[in-house]
């Protein structure tokens, strides 16, 4: 009898601990808007402090958790649409994607450039893109900041 009471108390305590955990602690499968903004700002800071070459190498390194976290990664384009760095698909580097459209016909890179050319030089752009974890095309919101003649961004899947 004492063993079952002890087991019951342990189960109750474990249940209480799990219920008391914040939702984010339940192994959030997707990155948040705040995390995407923070990752973008880290990439911008590194580009400014250490230069493009070192920053682009860090962005391309999947082991670098500053720029790779679950479905979050960094991408960098120049203002003509050429991919300078891409944390999820290094094969895109060097390619001009100015005419890239999502599966609904939205010109993704042109939209990023338009947002980068606003007075704020930063903001969110919505489009469809394959999720690197599920490989399924999902709704994505990309947060970008303009740095000199570059667009640096990360995005969240909704």
Short mmCIF file of C-alpha atoms in Angstrom, two decimals:
data_model
loop_
_atom_site.label_atom_id
_atom_site.label_comp_id
_atom_site.label_asym_id
_atom_site.label_seq_id
_atom_site.Cartn_x
_atom_site.Cartn_y
_atom_site.Cartn_z
CA UNK A 1 0.00 0.00 0.00
CA UNK A 2 2.79 2.41 0.85
CA UNK A 3 4.45 1.78 -2.54
CA UNK A 4 1.28 2.67 -4.46
CA UNK A 5 0.80 5.84 -2.44
CA UNK A 6 4.43 6.82 -3.07
CA UNK A 7 4.04 6.07 -6.80
CA UNK A 8 0.84 8.09 -6.89
CA UNK A 9 2.49 11.06 -5.20
CA UNK A 10 5.43 10.87 -7.62
CA UNK A 11 3.04 10.83 -10.58
CA UNK A 12 1.13 13.78 -9.14
CA UNK A 13 4.35 15.77 -8.64
CA UNK A 14 5.53 14.94 -12.15
CA UNK A 15 2.16 16.01 -13.59
CA UNK A 16 2.30 19.27 -11.64
CA UNK A 17 5.82 20.02 -12.90
CA UNK A 18 4.82 19.35 -16.53
CA UNK A 19 1.69 21.50 -16.24
CA UNK A 20 3.64 24.33 -14.63
CA UNK A 21 6.19 24.48 -17.46
CA UNK A 22 5.77 27.37 -19.86
CA UNK A 23 4.55 26.40 -23.34
CA UNK A 24 7.92 27.31 -24.88
CA UNK A 25 9.63 24.70 -22.74
CA UNK A 26 7.61 21.91 -24.35
CA UNK A 27 10.28 21.58 -27.09
CA UNK A 28 8.84 24.20 -29.40
CA UNK A 29 9.19 22.75 -32.90
CA UNK A 30 9.10 26.11 -34.65
CA UNK A 31 11.04 29.30 -34.13
CA UNK A 32 9.20 32.42 -32.96
CA UNK A 33 9.10 35.91 -34.45
CA UNK A 34 11.27 37.23 -31.61
CA UNK A 35 13.83 34.46 -32.23
CA UNK A 36 13.93 35.23 -35.97
CA UNK A 37 14.48 38.94 -35.26
CA UNK A 38 17.22 38.14 -32.72
CA UNK A 39 18.96 35.77 -35.16
CA UNK A 40 18.83 38.40 -37.91
CA UNK A 41 20.27 41.03 -35.58
CA UNK A 42 23.10 38.63 -34.59
CA UNK A 43 23.93 38.12 -38.28
CA UNK A 44 23.82 41.88 -38.97
CA UNK A 45 26.10 42.54 -36.00
CA UNK A 46 28.58 39.89 -37.13
CA UNK A 47 28.66 41.25 -40.70
CA UNK A 48 29.37 44.74 -39.35
CA UNK A 49 31.96 43.59 -36.78
CA UNK A 50 33.76 40.76 -38.57
CA UNK A 51 33.07 41.36 -42.26
CA UNK A 52 31.11 39.47 -44.88
CA UNK A 53 33.54 36.61 -45.44
CA UNK A 54 33.64 35.49 -41.80
CA UNK A 55 29.92 36.10 -41.28
CA UNK A 56 28.90 34.22 -44.44
CA UNK A 57 31.03 31.23 -43.38
CA UNK A 58 29.30 31.21 -39.98
CA UNK A 59 25.86 31.49 -41.63
CA UNK A 60 26.66 28.52 -43.90
CA UNK A 61 27.88 26.31 -41.03
CA UNK A 62 24.97 24.11 -39.87
CA UNK A 63 26.80 23.44 -36.59
CA UNK A 64 26.70 27.16 -35.72
CA UNK A 65 23.65 27.41 -33.46
CA UNK A 66 23.75 31.21 -33.57
CA UNK A 67 22.44 30.96 -37.14
CA UNK A 68 20.73 27.54 -37.18
CA UNK A 69 17.97 26.67 -34.73
CA UNK A 70 15.19 24.22 -35.62
CA UNK A 71 13.51 25.80 -38.67
CA UNK A 72 15.33 29.14 -38.28
CA UNK A 73 18.32 30.04 -40.44
CA UNK A 74 19.82 33.15 -42.06
CA UNK A 75 19.72 34.18 -45.71
CA UNK A 76 21.52 37.11 -47.33
CA UNK A 77 20.81 38.66 -50.75
CA UNK A 78 22.29 41.67 -52.48
CA UNK A 79 19.96 44.41 -53.71
CA UNK A 80 19.93 42.83 -57.19
CA UNK A 81 18.64 39.50 -55.89
CA UNK A 82 21.90 37.52 -55.86
CA UNK A 83 22.17 35.06 -52.96
CA UNK A 84 25.28 35.89 -50.91
CA UNK A 85 24.73 33.39 -48.08
CA UNK A 86 22.05 30.84 -47.27
CA UNK A 87 21.93 28.84 -44.06
CA UNK A 88 19.60 26.16 -45.38
CA UNK A 89 20.65 25.69 -49.00
CA UNK A 90 24.27 26.54 -49.91
CA UNK A 91 23.53 25.65 -53.57
CA UNK A 92 21.62 28.94 -53.81
CA UNK A 93 24.76 31.03 -53.15
CA UNK A 94 25.80 32.99 -56.23
CA UNK A 95 22.43 32.58 -57.96
CA UNK A 96 20.30 35.55 -58.94
CA UNK A 97 16.85 34.86 -57.52
CA UNK A 98 15.26 38.21 -58.37
CA UNK A 99 12.49 36.42 -60.29
CA UNK A 100 11.92 33.65 -57.70
CA UNK A 101 8.22 33.22 -56.97
CA UNK A 102 6.45 31.12 -54.41
CA UNK A 103 3.79 28.61 -55.43
CA UNK A 104 1.16 31.35 -55.37
CA UNK A 105 3.12 33.60 -57.73
CA UNK A 106 4.48 36.06 -55.17
CA UNK A 107 7.91 37.45 -56.12
CA UNK A 108 9.76 36.65 -52.89
CA UNK A 109 13.14 38.33 -53.38
CA UNK A 110 11.58 41.39 -55.06
CA UNK A 111 9.33 41.73 -51.99
CA UNK A 112 12.35 41.50 -49.69
CA UNK A 113 14.10 44.22 -51.72
CA UNK A 114 10.99 46.42 -51.61
CA UNK A 115 10.87 46.09 -47.82
CA UNK A 116 14.61 46.77 -47.53
CA UNK A 117 14.14 49.96 -49.56
CA UNK A 118 11.59 51.43 -47.14
CA UNK A 119 12.75 54.27 -44.87
CA UNK A 120 12.98 51.81 -41.95
CA UNK A 121 15.12 49.42 -43.99
CA UNK A 122 13.59 46.43 -42.22
CA UNK A 123 10.32 44.57 -41.81
CA UNK A 124 8.32 41.41 -42.46
CA UNK A 125 7.44 39.79 -45.79
CA UNK A 126 4.94 36.92 -46.12
CA UNK A 127 5.40 34.13 -48.67
CA UNK A 128 5.28 30.34 -49.07
CA UNK A 129 8.52 28.36 -48.65
CA UNK A 130 9.55 24.74 -47.94
CA UNK A 131 10.08 24.09 -44.25
CA UNK A 132 13.59 22.62 -43.78
CA UNK A 133 12.31 20.22 -41.11
CA UNK A 134 9.14 18.92 -42.77
CA UNK A 135 10.02 19.61 -46.46
CA UNK A 136 6.41 20.79 -46.83
CA UNK A 137 5.69 24.20 -48.42
CA UNK A 138 4.26 26.34 -45.62
CA UNK A 139 3.28 29.94 -44.98
CA UNK A 140 6.40 31.83 -43.94
CA UNK A 141 7.06 35.34 -42.68
CA UNK A 142 10.58 36.58 -43.26
CA UNK A 143 12.08 39.35 -41.15
CA UNK A 144 14.79 41.31 -42.98
CA UNK A 145 17.15 44.19 -42.30
CA UNK A 146 19.11 46.13 -44.86
CA UNK A 147 22.85 46.36 -44.27
CA UNK A 148 24.61 48.51 -46.85
CA UNK A 149 23.70 46.88 -50.17
CA UNK A 150 22.52 43.61 -48.61
CA UNK A 151 19.34 42.09 -47.20
CA UNK A 152 19.87 39.91 -44.12
CA UNK A 153 16.96 37.87 -42.86
CA UNK A 154 15.44 34.90 -41.13
CA UNK A 155 11.87 33.71 -41.06
CA UNK A 156 9.22 31.83 -39.19
CA UNK A 157 6.83 29.17 -40.39
CA UNK A 158 3.23 29.68 -39.34
#
